[in-house]
XYZ file of C-alpha atoms in Angstrom:
607
model
C 145.752 25.818 -144.677
C 147.926 23.600 -146.323
C 151.089 24.295 -144.989
C 150.135 27.633 -143.155
C 152.564 28.542 -141.202
C 155.662 27.133 -143.371
C 154.302 29.401 -145.894
C 153.110 31.849 -144.156
C 156.321 32.978 -142.610
C 158.251 35.834 -144.642
C 160.263 34.565 -147.683
C 163.824 36.187 -148.004
C 165.748 33.842 -151.086
C 162.924 35.394 -153.418
C 164.362 38.545 -153.093
C 168.197 37.595 -154.089
C 169.333 37.918 -157.633
C 168.525 34.966 -159.188
C 172.295 33.677 -159.767
C 173.589 30.019 -159.963
C 175.053 29.745 -156.579
C 177.363 26.572 -156.325
C 179.602 25.005 -153.331
C 181.885 22.765 -154.429
C 182.576 19.318 -151.690
C 184.979 17.049 -151.349
C 183.439 13.778 -150.766
C 185.900 11.344 -148.635
C 184.304 7.863 -147.550
C 180.987 8.683 -146.184
C 182.423 12.042 -144.914
C 180.552 15.635 -146.518
C 184.111 17.903 -146.198
C 182.713 21.778 -146.998
C 185.772 24.173 -149.304
C 188.226 25.430 -146.856
C 189.938 22.340 -144.696
C 193.398 22.499 -146.391
C 196.955 23.385 -144.535
C 198.426 20.170 -142.572
C 195.485 18.086 -142.151
C 196.350 15.514 -144.407
C 193.072 16.306 -146.891
C 193.683 17.055 -149.982
C 192.054 20.426 -151.053
C 189.295 21.218 -153.555
C 192.154 21.774 -156.148
C 193.939 18.883 -156.113
C 191.223 16.948 -156.167
C 189.676 18.804 -159.277
C 193.180 18.377 -161.298
C 192.657 14.712 -160.379
C 188.531 14.432 -161.194
C 186.337 16.417 -163.398
C 183.938 18.135 -160.709
C 179.748 17.546 -161.553
C 178.152 20.162 -162.938
C 174.410 21.268 -163.382
C 172.671 21.970 -166.394
C 169.200 22.597 -164.509
C 167.385 25.764 -163.805
C 167.845 28.118 -160.943
C 164.428 28.779 -160.611
C 160.926 27.616 -161.215
C 157.309 28.765 -161.243
C 154.674 26.885 -160.516
C 150.429 27.292 -160.150
C 149.029 27.041 -157.471
C 147.784 23.153 -156.836
C 150.953 21.993 -158.533
C 153.386 19.513 -156.634
C 156.128 18.630 -159.311
C 158.617 21.290 -159.544
C 160.607 20.180 -161.678
C 163.484 17.769 -163.345
C 166.939 18.436 -161.693
C 170.175 17.347 -163.883
C 173.845 17.238 -163.836
C 176.564 16.107 -166.310
C 180.421 14.496 -165.013
C 182.858 15.283 -167.600
C 184.817 11.566 -166.347
C 180.990 9.751 -166.681
C 181.177 9.315 -163.447
C 177.773 7.419 -161.618
C 176.129 11.127 -159.568
C 174.132 11.525 -156.741
C 171.376 13.889 -155.586
C 170.215 14.608 -152.082
C 168.380 17.270 -150.143
C 171.247 18.939 -147.925
C 170.220 22.149 -146.269
C 167.985 25.044 -147.420
C 165.341 27.312 -145.692
C 162.470 24.905 -146.677
C 164.107 21.926 -147.417
C 161.355 19.502 -145.344
C 158.712 21.374 -147.841
C 160.108 18.792 -150.408
C 161.290 15.032 -151.671
C 163.201 13.891 -154.671
C 162.878 10.695 -157.106
C 165.789 8.812 -159.633
C 164.544 9.317 -162.811
C 168.051 8.730 -164.319
C 171.552 8.705 -163.597
C 171.933 12.183 -164.625
C 168.757 13.889 -163.379
C 165.813 13.783 -160.616
C 162.377 14.881 -159.803
C 162.096 17.694 -157.427
C 158.527 17.403 -156.002
C 156.184 19.346 -153.158
C 155.538 17.080 -150.430
C 151.987 18.213 -150.844
C 150.771 21.383 -152.548
C 151.617 24.557 -151.029
C 150.537 28.072 -150.676
C 151.442 31.382 -152.082
C 155.351 31.628 -151.597
C 158.870 31.433 -152.477
C 160.338 28.386 -151.465
C 164.627 27.804 -151.229
C 166.095 24.385 -151.613
C 169.472 23.174 -151.747
C 170.177 20.187 -153.679
C 173.399 18.443 -153.628
C 175.290 16.770 -156.609
C 178.326 14.576 -156.137
C 180.550 11.236 -157.911
C 182.279 9.943 -155.111
C 184.767 12.182 -154.802
C 183.678 15.175 -154.420
C 180.211 16.883 -154.677
C 178.397 20.737 -155.720
C 175.569 22.632 -154.248
C 172.637 24.618 -156.260
C 170.151 26.984 -154.601
C 166.874 26.468 -156.205
C 164.242 29.036 -155.713
C 160.399 27.484 -156.200
C 157.871 30.547 -156.635
C 154.404 29.611 -155.795
C 151.441 31.257 -157.073
C 152.066 35.032 -156.471
C 155.199 34.052 -154.522
C 155.512 36.459 -151.952
C 153.777 39.778 -152.461
C 154.088 42.721 -150.559
C 149.998 43.357 -148.421
C 148.658 45.858 -150.356
C 146.004 47.588 -147.809
C 143.235 48.447 -150.645
C 142.693 44.841 -151.308
C 140.743 42.920 -148.399
C 140.309 39.295 -150.368
C 141.477 38.341 -153.772
C 140.973 34.271 -152.012
C 144.632 34.461 -154.122
C 147.473 36.474 -153.484
C 146.308 39.346 -151.282
C 144.552 37.451 -148.796
C 145.130 40.401 -146.139
C 142.286 39.892 -143.876
C 140.415 36.894 -143.087
C 136.391 36.541 -144.152
C 134.301 34.195 -141.482
C 130.815 33.394 -141.498
C 128.799 34.966 -137.941
C 127.069 31.233 -138.749
C 129.839 29.250 -137.660
C 132.751 31.216 -137.176
C 134.608 29.121 -139.524
C 136.797 31.262 -142.444
C 135.427 31.342 -145.753
C 138.155 29.545 -147.880
C 139.862 29.911 -151.586
C 138.022 27.375 -153.774
C 138.556 26.845 -157.875
C 136.613 29.611 -159.388
C 134.169 27.609 -161.116
C 133.705 30.728 -164.114
C 137.289 31.722 -164.872
C 136.167 34.575 -167.976
C 135.203 38.172 -168.506
C 135.765 40.071 -165.472
C 137.560 37.643 -163.084
C 139.846 35.413 -165.199
C 141.386 34.332 -161.063
C 141.741 30.922 -160.461
C 140.551 30.844 -157.172
C 137.775 32.879 -155.561
C 136.137 31.957 -152.163
C 132.845 30.223 -151.413
C 129.891 31.331 -148.863
C 126.949 29.832 -148.363
C 124.200 31.424 -146.502
C 122.021 29.813 -143.865
C 118.051 29.790 -144.259
C 116.236 30.455 -140.633
C 112.599 29.594 -140.776
C 111.111 32.647 -140.563
C 113.896 34.987 -141.926
C 114.376 37.245 -138.771
C 118.136 35.904 -138.765
C 120.756 37.965 -140.654
C 124.089 35.951 -140.809
C 126.575 38.135 -142.334
C 130.556 37.705 -143.859
C 132.246 39.647 -140.922
C 135.484 41.544 -141.725
C 137.026 42.417 -138.521
C 140.369 45.146 -139.607
C 141.831 44.545 -136.504
C 142.642 41.064 -137.581
C 144.099 41.824 -140.652
C 147.101 44.059 -141.800
C 144.859 47.344 -140.798
C 142.660 47.994 -137.619
C 140.375 51.230 -139.016
C 138.989 50.966 -142.728
C 140.912 53.914 -144.072
C 138.834 55.741 -146.192
C 140.534 59.132 -146.761
C 141.934 58.051 -150.302
C 139.652 54.923 -151.040
C 136.044 55.698 -150.087
C 134.211 52.775 -153.272
C 134.043 49.110 -151.808
C 133.653 46.714 -154.751
C 132.800 42.943 -154.308
C 132.689 40.443 -156.794
C 129.430 38.143 -157.240
C 128.286 35.097 -159.185
C 125.336 33.157 -158.545
C 123.436 31.158 -160.542
C 120.242 31.246 -158.484
C 118.517 33.769 -156.127
C 115.442 34.083 -154.018
C 113.157 37.077 -155.157
C 114.889 40.445 -154.512
C 117.883 39.095 -153.192
C 120.327 41.926 -152.125
C 123.714 42.849 -151.078
C 124.168 44.671 -148.259
C 127.703 45.925 -147.458
C 127.614 47.620 -143.554
C 130.458 49.578 -141.587
C 130.487 49.366 -138.571
C 132.604 49.638 -134.767
C 133.353 53.631 -135.055
C 131.381 56.352 -133.799
C 128.945 56.394 -136.936
C 127.936 53.014 -138.791
C 127.303 53.284 -142.202
C 124.835 50.689 -144.455
C 124.787 50.396 -148.112
C 121.900 48.153 -150.188
C 122.164 46.758 -153.791
C 120.961 44.438 -155.957
C 121.812 41.495 -156.373
C 121.533 39.816 -159.933
C 121.766 35.917 -161.042
C 122.664 35.398 -164.198
C 125.905 32.656 -164.001
C 128.313 35.272 -164.155
C 130.989 37.308 -162.064
C 129.176 40.640 -161.052
C 131.044 43.844 -160.071
C 128.618 45.383 -157.379
C 130.375 49.341 -156.398
C 129.803 50.523 -152.790
C 130.547 54.470 -152.067
C 131.317 55.067 -148.915
C 132.824 58.756 -150.166
C 130.451 60.070 -147.215
C 131.558 58.103 -144.258
C 133.509 58.201 -141.662
C 137.151 57.334 -141.528
C 136.825 55.288 -137.969
C 134.780 52.240 -138.429
C 136.954 48.862 -138.133
C 134.997 46.259 -139.725
C 132.717 45.209 -142.740
C 130.049 43.169 -142.843
C 128.526 41.968 -145.858
C 125.069 40.716 -145.836
C 123.005 38.760 -148.583
C 119.650 38.461 -149.104
C 119.064 40.762 -146.160
C 115.523 40.520 -144.422
C 115.125 37.625 -146.070
C 116.734 34.274 -145.089
C 113.894 31.676 -145.404
C 116.347 29.561 -148.170
C 119.935 29.214 -148.146
C 121.674 30.037 -151.038
C 125.484 29.494 -152.045
C 127.452 32.740 -153.535
C 130.232 32.545 -154.937
C 132.793 36.264 -153.818
C 135.678 37.576 -154.899
C 138.173 40.415 -155.071
C 136.871 42.577 -152.179
C 138.442 45.890 -152.340
C 138.974 49.608 -151.007
C 139.165 51.954 -154.767
C 138.620 55.728 -154.942
C 135.800 57.023 -155.969
C 138.187 59.646 -157.980
C 138.588 59.492 -162.014
C 142.514 57.335 -162.167
C 141.662 58.567 -166.069
C 138.661 59.064 -167.798
C 136.509 57.144 -169.469
C 135.551 58.715 -173.248
C 132.293 56.651 -173.604
C 131.086 58.560 -170.283
C 129.157 61.529 -170.890
C 127.919 61.988 -167.341
C 128.264 60.263 -163.818
C 127.887 63.456 -162.458
C 130.967 62.529 -159.782
C 134.044 61.242 -161.929
C 133.325 61.392 -165.804
C 131.927 64.586 -166.931
C 132.910 64.718 -170.703
C 130.199 66.300 -172.627
C 128.307 69.412 -171.640
C 124.859 69.001 -169.986
C 121.574 70.967 -170.684
C 121.598 74.177 -168.031
C 118.222 72.841 -166.412
C 120.636 69.929 -165.222
C 121.645 70.705 -161.801
C 124.318 67.940 -159.891
C 122.954 67.269 -156.847
C 123.024 64.519 -153.488
C 121.694 61.709 -154.300
C 117.913 61.239 -152.846
C 118.102 57.564 -152.589
C 121.540 55.659 -152.902
C 120.293 52.502 -153.039
C 119.841 49.615 -155.503
C 121.205 50.453 -158.392
C 122.692 53.418 -157.855
C 125.078 53.865 -154.603
C 126.223 57.365 -156.622
C 126.730 60.241 -154.243
C 126.126 62.469 -156.961
C 123.462 62.548 -159.558
C 122.358 64.701 -161.808
C 118.162 66.619 -161.656
C 116.226 68.692 -163.446
C 112.266 69.269 -163.635
C 110.784 68.936 -166.862
C 108.609 71.658 -168.682
C 104.638 71.752 -169.741
C 106.249 71.307 -172.884
C 104.695 68.294 -174.797
C 108.212 68.167 -177.081
C 110.448 69.480 -174.315
C 114.048 67.625 -174.360
C 117.302 67.396 -172.969
C 119.855 67.773 -175.520
C 123.052 66.769 -175.228
C 124.911 68.554 -178.466
C 128.781 66.585 -178.632
C 129.669 69.192 -180.889
C 131.465 66.451 -183.583
C 130.010 62.858 -184.553
C 128.917 60.354 -182.302
C 131.906 57.164 -182.459
C 128.646 54.227 -182.843
C 130.851 51.383 -184.306
C 131.245 49.652 -181.027
C 129.635 51.488 -177.968
C 125.930 51.948 -179.484
C 123.811 51.144 -176.562
C 122.651 54.098 -174.502
C 122.373 53.802 -171.063
C 120.871 55.679 -168.140
C 119.928 55.304 -165.135
C 116.268 57.273 -163.439
C 115.016 57.945 -160.608
C 111.482 59.391 -161.617
C 108.123 59.851 -159.330
C 105.294 59.358 -162.033
C 105.068 57.005 -164.513
C 105.389 58.460 -168.235
C 107.102 57.483 -171.765
C 110.411 58.039 -172.720
C 111.849 58.986 -175.535
C 115.827 58.776 -177.138
C 116.504 60.020 -179.841
C 119.910 60.606 -181.931
C 119.465 63.983 -184.063
C 122.004 66.747 -185.570
C 124.072 65.314 -187.992
C 124.270 64.083 -191.324
C 122.442 60.660 -191.308
C 118.752 60.796 -190.543
C 117.509 60.980 -186.494
C 116.729 58.042 -185.101
C 114.378 57.359 -182.747
C 113.392 55.153 -179.948
C 110.510 54.462 -177.137
C 110.047 53.376 -174.032
C 108.739 53.466 -171.206
C 109.414 54.295 -167.461
C 107.099 52.622 -165.032
C 108.776 51.592 -161.501
C 108.478 55.029 -159.736
C 110.497 56.071 -156.623
C 113.888 53.451 -157.039
C 116.500 53.715 -159.285
C 115.772 51.820 -162.749
C 118.683 51.342 -165.801
C 117.612 51.617 -168.878
C 118.833 50.979 -172.425
C 118.190 52.275 -176.022
C 119.368 50.368 -178.501
C 121.073 51.831 -181.102
C 123.106 49.012 -182.291
C 121.464 50.355 -186.215
C 123.129 53.275 -185.570
C 127.044 51.781 -185.703
C 128.075 53.092 -189.114
C 125.682 56.392 -188.696
C 126.219 59.856 -187.776
C 124.887 61.861 -185.034
C 126.097 64.483 -183.093
C 123.449 65.111 -180.445
C 121.122 63.094 -177.562
C 117.917 64.335 -177.147
C 115.957 63.091 -174.140
C 112.214 63.364 -174.076
C 110.324 62.961 -170.911
C 106.885 61.891 -170.401
C 107.277 62.197 -174.243
C 104.203 63.723 -176.403
C 102.423 64.641 -173.222
C 101.734 68.286 -171.472
C 102.819 68.177 -167.477
C 102.434 70.898 -165.087
C 105.873 71.110 -165.197
C 106.377 69.490 -161.535
C 107.660 66.617 -162.330
C 111.607 65.947 -160.821
C 113.220 63.216 -162.181
C 116.919 62.383 -161.009
C 119.686 61.118 -163.617
C 122.725 59.427 -164.002
C 125.842 57.094 -165.003
C 124.846 58.379 -168.767
C 126.571 56.302 -171.103
C 126.889 54.376 -174.422
C 128.535 51.127 -173.518
C 128.662 47.222 -175.863
C 125.736 45.469 -176.974
C 126.494 42.515 -175.121
C 127.295 38.772 -176.865
C 128.908 36.160 -174.831
C 129.737 34.717 -178.030
C 132.582 36.732 -178.639
C 135.566 35.090 -176.965
C 137.584 38.995 -177.406
C 137.249 41.813 -180.055
C 139.589 43.910 -177.672
C 137.118 46.772 -177.948
C 133.899 46.357 -176.027
C 133.669 42.442 -175.307
C 136.318 41.142 -174.179
C 134.511 38.016 -172.323
C 137.570 35.604 -171.855
C 141.034 36.894 -170.961
C 143.550 37.457 -173.021
C 146.325 35.889 -173.524
C 149.851 36.620 -171.677
C 151.502 37.675 -175.379
C 148.526 39.797 -176.880
C 148.487 43.075 -176.114
C 145.445 45.776 -176.235
C 147.021 48.204 -179.118
C 145.751 50.919 -181.788
C 144.127 49.636 -184.766
C 146.611 50.273 -187.417
C 144.082 49.565 -190.662
C 140.885 50.874 -189.719
C 139.113 49.634 -192.595
C 135.317 48.367 -193.740
C 136.674 44.977 -192.811
C 138.108 45.684 -189.492
C 136.753 49.305 -188.451
C 137.537 49.452 -184.608
C 139.368 51.365 -182.737
C 140.832 48.433 -180.710
C 142.722 45.046 -181.553
C 144.502 42.532 -180.322
C 148.611 42.231 -181.424
C 151.313 39.610 -180.553
C 155.294 38.809 -181.715
C 155.183 35.288 -183.008
C 158.102 33.544 -181.406
C 160.932 31.399 -183.439
C 159.597 28.487 -181.930
C 157.749 26.802 -184.317
C 154.643 25.955 -182.455
C 154.251 28.229 -179.892
C 150.720 29.130 -179.776
C 148.354 32.180 -178.561
C 146.049 30.158 -176.538
C 142.124 31.112 -174.761
C 141.835 29.512 -171.839
C 137.933 30.006 -170.832
C 138.103 27.586 -167.393
C 135.519 25.171 -168.450
C 133.737 24.093 -171.307
C 132.866 26.051 -174.607
C 129.519 25.658 -175.567
C 129.462 24.807 -179.001
C 126.232 23.408 -179.545
C 124.941 26.110 -181.920
C 127.734 28.598 -182.024
C 130.801 26.523 -183.234
C 131.915 28.165 -186.309
C 134.955 29.891 -185.130
C 135.345 33.649 -187.310
C 138.575 34.894 -186.454
C 140.227 38.398 -188.331
C 143.902 38.260 -188.912
C 146.495 41.360 -190.490
C 149.324 38.705 -190.933
C 152.922 40.128 -191.337
C 153.261 36.839 -193.673
C 151.366 34.212 -195.625
C 151.493 30.857 -193.509
C 149.614 27.983 -192.358
C 147.126 28.668 -189.669
C 146.353 25.710 -187.602
C 143.627 26.267 -184.797
C 143.103 24.127 -182.234
C 140.040 23.194 -179.720
C 141.803 21.179 -176.565
C 141.734 20.921 -172.597
C 138.979 19.115 -172.091
C 137.143 16.071 -172.114
C 137.428 15.625 -175.623
C 140.291 14.253 -178.292
C 141.583 17.295 -179.365
C 140.291 18.499 -182.657
C 143.001 20.372 -185.246
C 142.050 22.403 -188.480
C 145.042 23.779 -190.725
C 144.091 26.904 -193.119
C 146.521 29.237 -194.620
C 147.153 32.907 -194.785
C 147.311 34.105 -198.148
C 147.075 37.951 -198.302
C 149.222 39.887 -195.953
C 149.266 43.717 -194.613
C 145.818 43.779 -194.508
C 142.305 42.822 -192.501
C 140.878 39.205 -193.590
C 138.677 37.272 -191.761
C 139.056 33.871 -191.005
C 136.117 31.034 -190.573
C 136.719 27.868 -189.122
C 134.438 24.868 -188.882
C 134.164 23.435 -186.118
C 130.667 22.073 -186.738
C 131.739 18.327 -185.700
C 132.710 19.336 -182.330
C 129.102 20.186 -180.995
C 128.737 17.640 -178.642
C 132.858 17.789 -177.273
C 133.939 18.947 -174.665
C 136.522 21.434 -174.541
C 138.052 24.342 -172.288
C 140.864 25.864 -174.800
C 141.197 27.517 -178.247
C 144.709 27.616 -179.270
C 145.702 29.160 -182.328
C 149.124 28.520 -183.928
C 150.279 31.243 -186.315
C 152.819 29.902 -188.783
C 152.277 27.105 -187.115
C 155.127 24.169 -187.771
C 157.318 26.779 -189.380
C 160.217 28.744 -187.304
C 161.315 32.006 -187.943
C 162.983 35.084 -187.300
C 160.528 36.179 -184.012
C 160.052 39.344 -185.608
C 156.674 38.603 -187.306
C 154.314 40.877 -185.740
C 150.336 40.125 -186.051
C 147.197 41.873 -185.262
C 143.928 40.067 -184.481
C 140.130 40.885 -183.797
C 136.831 40.037 -183.790
C 137.061 36.272 -182.335
C 133.967 34.551 -181.905
C 131.963 31.766 -182.083
C 128.778 32.351 -184.687
C 126.272 29.606 -186.228
C 126.541 27.810 -189.557
């Protein structure tokens, strides 16, 4: 890693209060003599010099913040009331060897890193002098994450917290950060890890990523507070029946769990539940495609961390997961039991279990006692493990709207499968109950046992939605936007949550959605955005940041105080390459910095 030894040392300058620290220096001939050398030596003291000569004054910042991979720090400038020519130099600082100065003009220089550093805080001191008096300025440069305190629950995020090295068992090399090829969705990180699972002739060799906690910030994997392991994986191609196995070993009782992988060109988060494992293991091994290693595949990984298996706060869209979130009362016949098959899509420790009654129309009914909010979360999902192939009926009923039935079937037996009932056409309907008919319409012997888990309402996935601040947050929201309760739920916008921002006084402040990759505008090239504005004014939307020239479209906000849906036609950009969408509210107009806008349902649609 570039400058690793220098960068990974403990930095203390970043802990100081950010104040201008100036040091006066007397310049005589070629000698630099620091303040405090007065007396009878014949050397004039600083006050005597200052009375005859104006002291140079720095006019630049004392702290700079840089992204990873950047060498340009910024401009250091000064002025002199006497108009004397100024010279700049690096005089000292813990990290002075990492920096270079290059002249811009008589009053400023460019400060750069010699090489792009890793995360850290860096200290350098710049001296400016007019040939008589010199003044020093301490500058702190924060790169990436700075120097954060280690978080023992994070194994590696390949950026701020790289607390445990990840080593390939195939060639003993460390997996180092690379640029994240798909930023957005659940993973807006700039960096991630890349692991190439080696091939073998007969598939008998199982290589892995080895994480040895003796080589990190802790020697033993402590699961007393964190029993879950999360790993984000991105892959575009997989072998048949590909899996990810996580194994804890090195202690008295090794534990290994397996989960099926998905190839969808999107970051996907996988969760392993080790809450039943002992706390004395010292290694974590990650196997990709274990037992099926006949071909090499590339996997991108990120944000590997231990998490709590206890709810920090309830997720009200989860009806019951039989562990953390149990927000609705389930029928008496459904009991909470140990998961008999912790594998595949369900690694939970606890699940629900019931025996189907012989009656052909026996139902398991979940009564909410009030209308179910289906405005955004209208995909009913549940995991089912059945030992028989049977028809399955999901039904919404018990409200003022007519009942809605959806039939599907259980075809896979002996394994966990995630089923979805699409109730999106009921988003405005009123239902109080969910009724589930296992082997619906068929009389049976009353001995069929089913396990169920993770019953929840989810969103209807739509990758063309940029952000609706509820279900679909496919691109990370800009730093100046926060999700808030909708202040005006109306027919135009019934959403519970919206985005909110305060427009800065700067005339050209923008709200920027950075996709991190070219935006696909081939078919969906009409931008839709709902806005509730406090003032009328110009609205500028701009596509930029790619290999194509930027495209600007001006429109106007004429209606204030209520939700209005705006459509911007970018169809002439269908074959262009842009990475960013920038929105300028009251574009080109300076304001008092107090105008608060709400935005929602930002998406691309077909013309």
